[in-house]
Short mmCIF file of C-alpha atoms and ligand atoms in Angstrom, two decimals:
data_model
loop_
_atom_site.label_atom_id
_atom_site.label_comp_id
_atom_site.label_asym_id
_atom_site.label_seq_id
_atom_site.Cartn_x
_atom_site.Cartn_y
_atom_site.Cartn_z
CA MET A 1344 33.92 27.45 147.89
CA SER A 1345 33.18 30.14 150.45
CA ASP A 1346 33.31 33.58 150.01
CA ALA A 1347 36.12 33.71 152.60
CA THR A 1348 38.23 31.30 150.88
CA ALA A 1349 37.07 32.76 147.72
CA LYS A 1350 38.58 36.01 148.66
CA LYS A 1351 41.78 34.70 150.13
CA GLU A 1352 42.51 32.62 146.96
CA GLU A 1353 41.97 36.22 145.03
CA ARG A 1354 44.29 37.58 147.38
CA ARG A 1355 46.83 35.09 146.79
CA LYS A 1356 46.76 35.61 143.50
CA PHE A 1357 49.87 38.13 143.06
CA GLN A 1358 52.99 37.36 144.33
CA ALA A 1359 56.69 38.31 143.07
CA ILE A 1360 57.58 35.85 140.70
CA LYS A 1361 59.58 32.69 141.86
CA GLY A 1362 63.31 33.79 142.38
CA THR A 1363 62.74 37.46 142.63
CA ARG A 1364 61.63 39.46 145.41
CA ASP A 1365 61.06 42.92 147.05
CA ILE A 1366 63.72 44.45 149.01
CA LEU A 1367 62.28 46.76 151.57
CA PRO A 1368 63.15 49.39 154.10
CA PRO A 1369 65.03 49.23 156.11
CA GLU A 1370 67.15 47.05 154.29
CA THR A 1371 67.07 49.02 151.50
CA GLU A 1372 69.35 51.88 153.55
CA LEU A 1373 72.05 48.91 153.74
CA TRP A 1374 71.86 48.66 149.67
CA ASN A 1375 71.87 52.07 149.63
CA ARG A 1376 74.84 52.37 151.59
CA VAL A 1377 76.87 49.74 149.70
CA GLU A 1378 75.96 51.31 146.23
CA GLN A 1379 77.03 55.00 147.54
CA THR A 1380 80.22 53.13 149.00
CA ALA A 1381 81.22 51.76 145.51
CA HIS A 1382 80.18 55.28 143.76
CA GLU A 1383 82.87 56.71 146.19
CA VAL A 1384 85.53 54.37 146.11
CA PHE A 1385 85.11 53.28 142.47
CA SER A 1386 85.50 57.23 141.49
CA THR A 1387 88.80 57.85 143.52
CA PHE A 1388 89.92 54.89 141.34
CA GLY A 1389 89.08 56.87 138.43
CA PHE A 1390 86.13 54.72 137.09
CA GLY A 1391 83.18 56.65 135.44
CA GLU A 1392 79.59 55.25 135.87
CA ILE A 1393 77.73 53.12 132.99
CA ARG A 1394 74.07 52.60 132.67
CA PRO A 1395 73.55 50.10 129.56
CA PRO A 1396 70.17 48.98 129.14
CA ILE A 1397 68.06 45.66 130.62
CA PHE A 1398 67.88 44.13 127.49
CA GLU A 1399 69.92 43.70 124.86
CA PRO A 1400 70.04 41.54 121.28
CA THR A 1401 70.14 37.73 122.51
CA GLU A 1402 72.85 37.40 120.09
CA LEU A 1403 75.45 39.69 122.15
CA PHE A 1404 75.17 37.35 125.20
CA ALA A 1405 75.17 34.24 122.87
CA ARG A 1406 78.64 35.72 121.35
CA ALA A 1407 80.02 37.12 124.64
CA VAL A 1408 78.99 34.67 127.14
CA GLY A 1409 78.90 31.50 124.97
CA GLY A 1410 76.34 29.17 123.51
CA GLU A 1411 76.99 26.68 125.07
CA THR A 1412 77.27 27.77 128.42
CA ASP A 1413 74.44 27.26 131.22
CA ILE A 1414 73.64 30.95 131.27
CA VAL A 1415 73.13 30.98 127.44
CA SER A 1416 71.55 27.87 126.83
CA LYS A 1417 69.38 27.45 129.72
CA GLU A 1418 68.86 30.31 131.93
CA MET A 1419 68.66 33.50 130.03
CA TYR A 1420 64.90 35.06 129.85
CA THR A 1421 64.63 35.33 125.96
CA PHE A 1422 61.58 36.96 124.20
CA GLU A 1423 60.81 38.04 120.41
CA ASP A 1424 60.31 41.64 120.47
CA ARG A 1425 57.01 42.98 118.86
CA PRO A 1426 57.61 42.78 114.95
CA TYR A 1427 58.18 46.22 113.24
CA GLU A 1428 55.06 47.37 111.78
CA LEU A 1429 55.58 47.75 108.11
CA GLU A 1430 53.16 50.45 106.24
CA GLU A 1431 50.73 48.60 103.59
CA LEU A 1432 51.41 50.05 100.29
CA PRO A 1433 49.30 49.44 97.06
CA TRP A 1434 50.70 46.96 94.84
CA ALA A 1435 51.55 49.39 92.24
CA GLU A 1436 54.56 50.58 94.62
CA THR A 1437 55.79 46.88 95.10
CA GLY A 1438 59.18 48.31 94.31
CA THR A 1439 58.67 50.80 97.02
CA TYR A 1440 57.64 48.11 99.38
CA ILE A 1441 60.68 45.73 98.54
CA LYS A 1442 63.00 48.93 98.89
CA ASN A 1443 61.81 49.82 102.29
CA LEU A 1444 61.94 46.19 103.42
CA LYS A 1445 65.71 45.97 102.57
CA ASP A 1446 66.27 49.52 103.77
CA LEU A 1447 65.00 48.68 107.37
CA MET A 1448 66.67 45.64 107.56
CA GLN A 1449 69.90 47.28 106.45
CA LYS A 1450 69.52 49.75 109.52
CA GLY A 1451 68.70 47.31 111.52
CA MET A 1452 64.97 47.81 112.05
CA ILE A 1453 63.81 44.41 111.66
CA PRO A 1454 65.90 41.38 111.87
CA ARG A 1455 68.66 41.03 109.35
CA ASP A 1456 68.29 37.52 108.11
CA GLU A 1457 71.04 35.59 106.42
CA ALA A 1458 68.41 34.06 103.98
CA THR A 1459 65.92 36.99 103.31
CA LEU A 1460 68.36 39.47 102.70
CA PRO A 1461 69.79 38.08 99.69
CA GLU A 1462 66.17 36.87 98.80
CA LEU A 1463 65.01 40.45 98.75
CA GLU A 1464 67.84 41.66 96.63
CA LYS A 1465 66.64 39.12 94.04
CA ALA A 1466 63.07 40.29 94.09
CA TRP A 1467 64.13 43.92 93.87
CA GLU A 1468 66.17 43.17 90.84
CA GLU A 1469 63.43 41.07 89.02
CA PHE A 1470 61.08 43.86 89.64
CA GLU A 1471 63.40 46.42 88.27
CA SER A 1472 64.29 44.54 85.12
CA THR A 1473 60.66 44.05 84.50
CA PRO A 1474 59.28 46.05 81.54
CA TRP A 1475 55.80 47.48 82.56
CA ASN A 1476 52.91 47.05 80.07
CA ALA A 1477 52.54 50.28 77.57
CA ASP A 1478 49.35 50.82 78.64
CA GLY A 1479 50.83 51.11 82.26
CA SER A 1480 49.10 48.35 83.55
CA MET A 1481 51.02 45.78 85.54
CA PRO A 1482 52.88 42.77 83.69
CA GLY A 1483 51.63 39.28 84.57
CA ASN A 1484 55.27 38.66 86.24
CA VAL A 1485 54.81 41.72 88.69
CA LEU A 1486 51.96 39.55 89.96
CA GLN A 1487 53.86 36.80 90.81
CA LEU A 1488 56.18 38.38 92.07
CA ALA A 1489 53.53 40.16 94.45
CA GLU A 1490 53.06 36.60 95.90
CA HIS A 1491 56.86 36.15 96.35
CA VAL A 1492 56.86 39.32 98.51
CA GLU A 1493 53.68 38.49 100.26
CA LEU A 1494 56.00 35.15 101.27
CA LEU A 1495 58.82 36.94 102.11
CA LYS A 1496 56.60 39.27 104.46
CA SER A 1497 55.63 36.55 106.37
CA VAL A 1498 59.38 35.28 106.93
CA ILE A 1499 60.53 38.85 107.62
CA GLN A 1500 58.23 40.63 110.01
CA LYS A 1501 59.56 38.95 113.03
CA GLY A 1502 60.73 40.85 115.64
CA HIS A 1503 64.23 40.99 116.82
CA LYS A 1504 64.89 38.27 119.87
CA ILE A 1505 66.23 40.17 122.91
CA SER A 1506 67.23 39.00 126.31
CA LEU A 1507 67.37 40.40 129.91
CA ARG A 1508 71.01 40.78 130.51
CA PRO A 1509 72.42 37.90 132.65
CA GLU A 1510 75.74 39.98 133.20
CA ALA A 1511 76.73 43.15 132.05
CA THR A 1512 80.24 43.12 130.76
CA ALA A 1513 78.80 41.99 127.43
CA SER A 1514 77.03 44.98 127.18
CA VAL A 1515 80.08 47.37 128.36
CA CYS A 1516 82.02 45.84 125.78
CA ARG A 1517 79.29 46.49 123.07
CA ALA A 1518 79.28 50.08 124.24
CA TYR A 1519 83.03 50.56 124.01
CA ILE A 1520 82.79 49.42 120.37
CA GLU A 1521 79.63 51.34 119.94
CA HIS A 1522 80.94 54.87 121.41
CA ASN A 1523 84.44 54.60 119.56
CA MET A 1524 85.92 54.62 122.78
CA GLN A 1525 89.22 53.32 121.45
CA GLN A 1526 89.73 56.59 120.54
CA LEU A 1527 89.64 58.29 123.81
CA PRO A 1528 92.76 58.14 126.21
CA GLN A 1529 93.15 54.35 127.31
CA PRO A 1530 92.13 52.59 129.46
CA ILE A 1531 88.43 53.11 129.75
CA LYS A 1532 87.35 52.68 133.73
CA LEU A 1533 83.54 51.93 134.09
CA TYR A 1534 81.68 50.43 136.63
CA TYR A 1535 78.19 49.71 136.72
CA THR A 1536 75.26 48.47 139.43
CA GLY A 1537 71.96 46.98 138.64
CA PRO A 1538 69.75 43.79 138.26
CA MET A 1539 71.00 40.75 136.45
CA PHE A 1540 68.30 37.74 135.11
CA ARG A 1541 69.35 34.17 135.16
CA ARG A 1542 67.08 31.67 135.25
CA GLU A 1543 68.48 29.16 138.05
CA ARG A 1544 67.04 27.45 141.02
CA PRO A 1545 65.97 29.96 143.67
CA GLN A 1546 67.94 28.99 147.10
CA LYS A 1547 69.66 31.17 149.58
CA GLY A 1548 72.14 33.60 147.56
CA ARG A 1549 70.48 32.54 144.40
CA TYR A 1550 67.94 34.55 142.79
CA ARG A 1551 66.60 34.92 139.32
CA GLN A 1552 66.46 38.56 139.64
CA PHE A 1553 69.93 39.35 141.29
CA TYR A 1554 71.87 42.64 141.41
CA GLN A 1555 75.63 42.82 140.51
CA ILE A 1556 78.03 45.74 141.10
CA GLY A 1557 80.95 45.51 138.54
CA ALA A 1558 83.67 47.20 136.73
CA GLU A 1559 85.60 46.93 133.70
CA ILE A 1560 88.94 48.32 132.43
CA LEU A 1561 89.08 48.17 128.55
CA GLY A 1562 91.97 49.27 126.27
CA GLY A 1563 95.69 50.15 126.88
CA THR A 1564 98.29 47.70 128.19
CA ASP A 1565 97.67 44.34 130.02
CA ALA A 1566 100.40 45.49 132.84
CA PRO A 1567 100.24 43.35 135.53
CA ALA A 1568 99.82 46.49 137.69
CA ILE A 1569 96.11 47.11 136.22
CA ASP A 1570 94.79 43.59 137.51
CA ALA A 1571 96.87 44.44 140.87
CA GLU A 1572 95.11 47.91 141.08
CA VAL A 1573 91.71 46.22 140.09
CA ILE A 1574 91.87 44.14 142.83
CA GLU A 1575 93.16 46.20 144.85
CA MET A 1576 90.05 48.64 144.13
CA LEU A 1577 87.69 45.62 145.01
CA MET A 1578 89.51 44.99 148.52
CA THR A 1579 89.34 48.37 149.47
CA PHE A 1580 85.28 48.80 148.59
CA PHE A 1581 84.74 45.56 150.79
CA ASP A 1582 86.71 46.99 153.73
CA LYS A 1583 85.22 50.31 153.40
CA VAL A 1584 81.83 48.24 153.45
CA GLY A 1585 82.31 46.27 156.45
CA LEU A 1586 83.12 42.93 154.92
CA GLN A 1587 84.42 40.85 157.32
CA GLY A 1588 86.26 37.69 156.50
CA ALA A 1589 86.53 38.07 152.90
CA THR A 1590 89.23 35.69 151.01
CA LEU A 1591 90.89 36.45 147.57
CA TYR A 1592 91.51 33.75 145.47
CA ILE A 1593 93.76 34.23 142.47
CA ASN A 1594 95.05 31.98 139.75
CA SER A 1595 96.09 32.28 136.19
CA ILE A 1596 94.86 30.25 133.30
CA GLY A 1597 97.40 31.63 130.75
CA HIS A 1598 96.38 32.13 127.17
CA ASN A 1599 94.69 29.99 124.57
CA ALA A 1600 98.07 28.70 122.69
CA ASP A 1601 99.79 25.19 122.04
CA ASN A 1602 102.53 26.17 124.30
CA CYS A 1603 100.05 27.56 127.19
CA ARG A 1604 96.73 26.72 128.28
CA ARG A 1605 95.73 24.82 125.20
CA GLY A 1606 98.41 22.59 125.86
CA TYR A 1607 97.49 21.88 129.35
CA VAL A 1608 93.99 21.38 128.50
CA ALA A 1609 95.21 18.52 126.07
CA THR A 1610 96.92 17.23 129.13
CA LEU A 1611 94.27 17.65 131.42
CA LYS A 1612 91.68 15.66 129.25
CA ALA A 1613 94.04 12.73 129.10
CA ALA A 1614 94.30 12.65 132.85
CA LEU A 1615 90.44 12.94 133.15
CA GLU A 1616 90.23 10.04 130.52
CA LYS A 1617 92.11 7.94 132.96
CA VAL A 1618 89.76 8.57 135.91
CA LYS A 1619 86.35 8.99 133.99
CA ASP A 1620 84.57 6.32 135.52
CA GLN A 1621 84.87 7.63 138.85
CA LEU A 1622 83.37 10.76 138.04
CA GLY A 1623 79.57 11.91 137.84
CA PRO A 1624 77.61 12.22 134.76
CA ASP A 1625 78.47 15.97 134.41
CA SER A 1626 82.06 16.05 134.59
CA GLN A 1627 82.17 13.20 132.28
CA ARG A 1628 80.26 15.06 129.91
CA ARG A 1629 82.79 18.19 130.55
CA ILE A 1630 85.72 15.99 129.52
CA ASP A 1631 84.78 16.39 125.75
CA THR A 1632 82.94 19.90 126.24
CA ASN A 1633 84.98 21.66 128.55
CA PRO A 1634 87.57 19.90 130.52
CA LEU A 1635 88.69 23.10 132.93
CA ARG A 1636 84.83 23.42 134.08
CA VAL A 1637 85.70 19.86 135.74
CA LEU A 1638 88.03 21.73 138.53
CA ASP A 1639 85.23 23.67 139.05
CA SER A 1640 83.08 20.71 140.33
CA LYS A 1641 81.85 20.84 143.83
CA LEU A 1642 80.99 17.50 143.98
CA GLU A 1643 82.15 15.86 147.24
CA SER A 1644 82.94 12.46 145.76
CA GLU A 1645 85.04 13.63 142.97
CA GLN A 1646 87.26 16.10 145.19
CA PRO A 1647 89.98 13.27 145.99
CA ILE A 1648 90.08 12.46 142.36
CA ILE A 1649 90.27 16.22 141.67
CA ALA A 1650 93.13 16.96 143.70
CA THR A 1651 95.68 14.44 141.71
CA LEU A 1652 95.03 16.33 138.55
CA PRO A 1653 97.88 18.31 137.00
CA HIS A 1654 98.16 22.06 137.58
CA ILE A 1655 97.97 24.63 134.91
CA ALA A 1656 100.80 26.45 136.80
CA ASP A 1657 103.24 23.77 135.70
CA HIS A 1658 102.10 24.45 131.94
CA LEU A 1659 101.94 28.42 131.62
CA CYS A 1660 104.31 29.65 128.88
CA ASP A 1661 107.21 32.21 129.91
CA GLU A 1662 105.06 35.19 129.37
CA CYS A 1663 102.19 33.99 131.30
CA LYS A 1664 104.43 32.65 134.11
CA ALA A 1665 106.17 36.24 134.17
CA HIS A 1666 102.94 38.43 134.17
CA TYR A 1667 101.14 35.75 137.20
CA ALA A 1668 104.34 36.41 139.32
CA ALA A 1669 104.12 40.10 138.45
CA VAL A 1670 100.51 40.29 139.58
CA LYS A 1671 101.46 38.59 142.71
CA ARG A 1672 103.94 41.03 143.51
CA GLN A 1673 102.17 43.81 142.67
CA LEU A 1674 99.51 42.58 144.84
CA GLU A 1675 102.04 42.25 147.73
CA LEU A 1676 103.16 45.89 147.18
CA ARG A 1677 99.51 47.27 147.71
CA GLY A 1678 99.32 45.07 150.79
CA VAL A 1679 96.43 42.94 149.31
CA LEU A 1680 96.21 39.73 150.80
CA TYR A 1681 95.57 36.34 148.66
CA GLN A 1682 95.46 32.96 148.21
CA GLU A 1683 96.16 31.09 145.28
CA ASN A 1684 93.81 28.56 144.02
CA TRP A 1685 94.93 26.54 140.68
CA ARG A 1686 91.34 25.43 140.34
CA LEU A 1687 89.73 28.66 139.82
CA VAL A 1688 89.00 28.68 136.11
CA ARG A 1689 86.92 30.27 133.39
CA GLY A 1690 85.29 28.00 130.72
CA LEU A 1691 85.48 30.56 127.60
CA ASP A 1692 88.50 30.79 125.44
CA TYR A 1693 88.82 34.79 125.70
CA TYR A 1694 89.51 34.55 129.18
CA MET A 1695 93.30 34.85 130.06
CA ARG A 1696 95.61 34.94 132.56
CA THR A 1697 94.46 36.43 136.18
CA THR A 1698 91.56 35.34 137.43
CA PHE A 1699 90.17 35.91 140.97
CA GLU A 1700 87.44 35.21 143.11
CA ILE A 1701 86.29 36.60 146.72
CA THR A 1702 84.47 34.50 149.29
CA ALA A 1703 82.63 35.45 152.41
CA PRO A 1704 81.40 33.87 155.39
CA GLY A 1705 77.75 33.14 156.30
CA LEU A 1706 76.70 32.18 152.90
CA GLY A 1707 76.34 28.68 152.77
CA SER A 1708 77.39 26.91 149.42
CA GLN A 1709 76.96 30.26 147.75
CA ASN A 1710 79.81 31.81 149.32
CA ALA A 1711 81.39 33.74 145.84
CA VAL A 1712 80.59 37.13 146.52
CA CYS A 1713 82.76 38.49 143.41
CA GLY A 1714 84.27 36.83 140.20
CA GLY A 1715 86.48 38.33 137.98
CA GLY A 1716 89.13 38.23 135.38
CA ARG A 1717 91.28 39.11 132.34
CA TYR A 1718 89.45 38.92 129.18
CA ASP A 1719 91.45 40.08 126.21
CA GLY A 1720 89.85 38.89 123.18
CA LEU A 1721 86.33 39.52 124.27
CA VAL A 1722 86.29 43.30 122.55
CA GLU A 1723 87.49 42.14 119.34
CA LEU A 1724 85.13 38.99 119.64
CA LEU A 1725 82.22 41.27 119.51
CA GLY A 1726 83.42 43.06 116.50
CA GLY A 1727 85.57 45.74 117.96
CA PRO A 1728 89.65 46.21 117.56
CA PRO A 1729 92.09 43.95 119.64
CA THR A 1730 91.37 45.35 123.12
CA LYS A 1731 92.72 44.22 126.49
CA GLY A 1732 89.93 43.78 128.87
CA ILE A 1733 89.75 42.94 132.90
CA GLY A 1734 86.83 43.31 135.15
CA PHE A 1735 84.98 41.50 138.21
CA ALA A 1736 81.36 41.74 139.29
CA ILE A 1737 80.16 41.79 142.78
CA GLY A 1738 76.93 39.70 143.98
CA GLU A 1739 75.25 42.49 145.88
CA ASP A 1740 72.69 40.34 147.56
CA ARG A 1741 75.19 37.90 148.65
CA LEU A 1742 77.43 40.81 149.96
CA ILE A 1743 74.21 42.20 151.81
CA LEU A 1744 73.58 38.77 153.52
CA SER A 1745 76.94 38.15 154.41
CA LEU A 1746 77.00 41.81 156.00
CA GLN A 1747 73.82 41.27 157.84
CA GLU A 1748 74.88 37.83 159.10
CA SER A 1749 77.95 39.60 160.65
CA GLY A 1750 75.86 42.07 162.53
CA LYS A 1751 77.31 44.88 159.58
CA GLY A 1752 73.78 45.51 158.05
CA GLN A 1753 71.59 46.58 160.99
CA ALA A 1754 70.05 49.38 159.19
CA GLN A 1755 68.70 51.55 161.49
CA GLN A 1756 65.00 53.02 160.51
CA GLY A 1757 63.49 55.46 162.72
CA ARG A 1758 63.04 58.86 162.78
CA ASP A 1759 64.96 61.59 164.50
CA VAL A 1760 61.87 63.64 165.56
CA TYR A 1761 58.25 62.87 166.39
CA ILE A 1762 56.11 65.99 166.25
CA ALA A 1763 53.05 65.62 168.88
CA TRP A 1764 51.08 68.37 168.22
CA MET A 1765 47.50 69.12 169.70
CA GLY A 1766 45.46 72.27 168.63
CA GLU A 1767 45.14 74.20 165.61
CA ARG A 1768 47.72 76.96 166.25
CA ALA A 1769 49.98 74.10 167.50
CA TYR A 1770 49.47 72.50 164.23
CA ALA A 1771 50.63 75.62 162.25
CA ALA A 1772 53.57 75.74 164.40
CA ALA A 1773 54.15 72.09 163.69
CA ILE A 1774 54.17 72.38 159.99
CA ARG A 1775 56.88 75.21 160.20
CA ALA A 1776 59.01 72.73 162.42
CA ALA A 1777 58.74 70.18 160.30
CA LYS A 1778 59.93 71.69 157.49
CA ASP A 1779 62.74 73.67 159.08
CA LEU A 1780 64.06 70.44 160.83
CA ARG A 1781 64.18 68.35 157.48
CA ASN A 1782 65.57 71.11 155.75
CA ALA A 1783 68.30 71.08 158.55
CA GLY A 1784 68.15 67.33 157.33
CA PHE A 1785 66.61 65.32 160.43
CA SER A 1786 63.91 62.91 159.90
CA VAL A 1787 60.28 63.91 160.89
CA GLU A 1788 57.12 62.31 161.39
CA LEU A 1789 54.35 64.81 161.43
CA PRO A 1790 51.03 62.95 162.41
CA PRO A 1791 48.50 64.28 159.76
CA LEU A 1792 45.69 63.75 162.55
CA GLU A 1793 45.68 65.38 165.90
CA GLN A 1794 46.25 62.72 168.89
CA LYS A 1795 46.43 62.75 172.25
CA PHE A 1796 49.79 63.25 173.62
CA GLY A 1797 49.68 59.55 175.08
CA LYS A 1798 49.05 58.42 171.84
CA ALA A 1799 51.48 60.20 169.79
CA LEU A 1800 54.31 59.36 172.42
CA SER A 1801 53.53 55.68 171.92
CA GLN A 1802 53.55 55.91 168.49
CA ALA A 1803 56.93 57.91 168.23
CA ASP A 1804 58.34 55.04 170.28
CA LYS A 1805 57.10 52.43 168.17
CA LEU A 1806 58.46 54.18 165.17
CA GLY A 1807 61.62 54.33 166.98
CA ALA A 1808 62.01 58.23 167.19
CA LYS A 1809 64.69 59.45 168.97
CA TYR A 1810 62.55 62.69 169.99
CA ALA A 1811 59.42 63.58 170.55
CA LEU A 1812 58.45 67.43 170.02
CA ILE A 1813 55.61 68.27 171.90
CA LEU A 1814 53.77 71.28 170.83
CA GLY A 1815 50.41 72.31 172.32
CA ASP A 1816 48.79 75.34 173.16
CA ASN A 1817 50.96 76.14 175.88
CA GLU A 1818 53.77 75.69 173.99
CA VAL A 1819 52.80 78.10 171.50
CA SER A 1820 51.77 80.80 173.72
CA GLU A 1821 55.08 80.61 175.83
CA ALA A 1822 57.19 80.30 172.88
CA LEU A 1823 58.97 77.62 174.47
CA TRP A 1824 59.05 74.17 172.91
CA THR A 1825 59.12 70.99 174.74
CA LEU A 1826 61.54 68.17 173.61
CA LYS A 1827 61.40 64.54 175.18
CA THR A 1828 64.27 62.19 174.45
CA LEU A 1829 62.30 59.14 174.18
CA SER A 1830 65.18 56.73 175.24
CA THR A 1831 65.66 58.74 178.77
CA GLY A 1832 62.52 60.35 179.07
CA GLU A 1833 64.29 63.39 179.64
CA GLN A 1834 62.28 66.44 178.92
CA GLU A 1835 63.70 70.16 178.04
CA LYS A 1836 62.35 73.35 176.93
CA PHE A 1837 63.70 75.51 173.95
CA PRO A 1838 62.95 78.55 172.39
CA GLU A 1839 62.06 77.88 168.71
CA PRO A 1840 65.47 79.06 167.23
CA GLU A 1841 67.54 77.11 169.75
CA LEU A 1842 66.09 73.92 169.20
CA ILE A 1843 67.69 73.11 166.01
CA ASP A 1844 71.10 73.94 167.20
CA PHE A 1845 70.43 71.46 170.08
CA LEU A 1846 69.29 68.71 168.22
CA ARG A 1847 72.52 69.16 165.64
CA ASN A 1848 74.82 69.05 168.81
CA GLN A 1849 73.18 66.01 169.52
CA LYS A 1850 73.18 63.97 166.44
CA SER A 1851 75.81 61.39 166.50
CA PRO A 1852 77.55 60.88 163.07
CA SER A 1853 75.82 58.53 161.31
P1 ATP B 833 77.82 30.80 141.31
O1 ATP B 833 79.05 29.95 140.81
O2 ATP B 833 77.68 31.33 142.52
O3 ATP B 833 76.78 30.62 140.19
P2 ATP B 833 78.78 32.43 138.80
O4 ATP B 833 80.28 31.83 138.51
O5 ATP B 833 77.60 32.09 138.16
O6 ATP B 833 78.80 32.25 140.52
P3 ATP B 833 79.46 35.23 138.15
O7 ATP B 833 78.72 35.19 136.64
O8 ATP B 833 80.84 35.26 137.96
O9 ATP B 833 79.05 34.24 138.96
O10 ATP B 833 78.88 36.46 138.58
C1 ATP B 833 79.55 37.11 139.91
C2 ATP B 833 78.98 37.06 141.31
O11 ATP B 833 77.44 37.37 140.85
C3 ATP B 833 78.87 35.57 142.00
O12 ATP B 833 80.13 35.81 142.65
C4 ATP B 833 77.78 35.72 142.63
O13 ATP B 833 77.93 36.70 143.64
C5 ATP B 833 77.16 36.40 141.98
N1 ATP B 833 75.72 35.86 141.39
C6 ATP B 833 75.75 34.90 140.21
N2 ATP B 833 74.79 34.35 139.88
C7 ATP B 833 73.85 34.78 141.07
C8 ATP B 833 72.49 34.19 141.28
N3 ATP B 833 71.90 33.64 140.78
N4 ATP B 833 71.68 35.10 142.44
C9 ATP B 833 72.50 36.04 143.37
N5 ATP B 833 73.80 36.38 143.04
C10 ATP B 833 74.52 35.68 142.13
MG1 MG B 834 76.51 30.40 137.98
#
């Protein structure tokens, strides 16, 4: 290998991991604008921001998202945490050792294990009931116990299993329970923004680290007005952010009872069995594991068959039917346009009633920019009190892509003012000018080295500056500063104090 090739190889070594990427300026400006709009709009609806951790016990996601889902079974980034370092104690203190282990496990410092905790209890009892030799030495069976403890140690000293979050609803519900939020005035309205991690096949609009903006309403009632208001908030946000051509789809999936969804699923399953051999292997498998998910299929060949399947709307119980009708009425009251989509489902039992999805143009087949729904059973499933819940998650990457495609995403970088200075005295004035202009909110480029004016002006052009402030010996001695408007080439002279006023008046509201 030649030196040059070797160098190239070495340079190629570090790249962002597949499915992850750097979001760079000027695009980050657009991201900030989107997030800022979320902060503003959500707070006008009474939502507060929560920032949960990015990793949580694997068990939390397994429980909340569901162990059989693709997310949990195939897509999570899971690893074992470093084990808790137990202090080594002399054998004479075996009892203390066992007790420490037990305490740590009870406090959750080391993983609580169904099998090892009872083992520890047994060891402790054995230890306590062993009479010591009269001369203070250890009896034989304590040595046996020591062996037993060694064995336990090798089993116990494992780190916790933790996962990078694939979504944040589980964390928000965990936080609701952990901080006893049910004791606060209900409902609790929380929103979050941040990265999520799923090991999916990367493609346009699908990444392994992606970003969501989501919100949850927990506690209080399940009044249809809540469902409608959360959707209204979402559409207000999309509108404010400038998303065009967004379509809202809604559906009701009833609740998990025989006279409602469970009855429908049985009917659906029977209908699917009849057309089984016309379905692909994924859908065939889902007939047994999760028939509702067959409705989700994007497979072209299955579409005509799915179109003949029974609709859930015809199988909802009276309460769910009334709830759905009221949600639709409430949306109309708020002027929110929607389309019904009977195939919009959620595969997990605790999801119920309202489900919704928003699609946007310019995204190819990854066109869902938001998914959401009601999940009244989730907090309870995670060990909390029975709690109503509804929420959504916006795919921020896809939202940004759609804004860019429609030309709404043009972030302007550039600077307001480039300071072209020459000479020692001019430099002192330039530093002062930069400070004053920045304090007044203008973006300013102050070149660190002296440049000829020609070079400085072409640099200003390349950076997309609006103005060049020209400071040379003349300007300083006359106390009149020259401002050049780069788009027109016009030049004007100003006394120093008037410059900022002039620029303020020129600045178009952004
Ligand atoms: P999809 O059907 O597109 O995989 P999903 O049902 O897995 O979406 P949710 O779990 O409901 O999506 O997440 C809400 C939103 O997050 C989606 O509508 C989408 O905009 C976004 N999203 C989900 N997975 C990814 C990903 N891997 N990359 C980028 N955005 C994603
Ligand atoms: Mg997905």
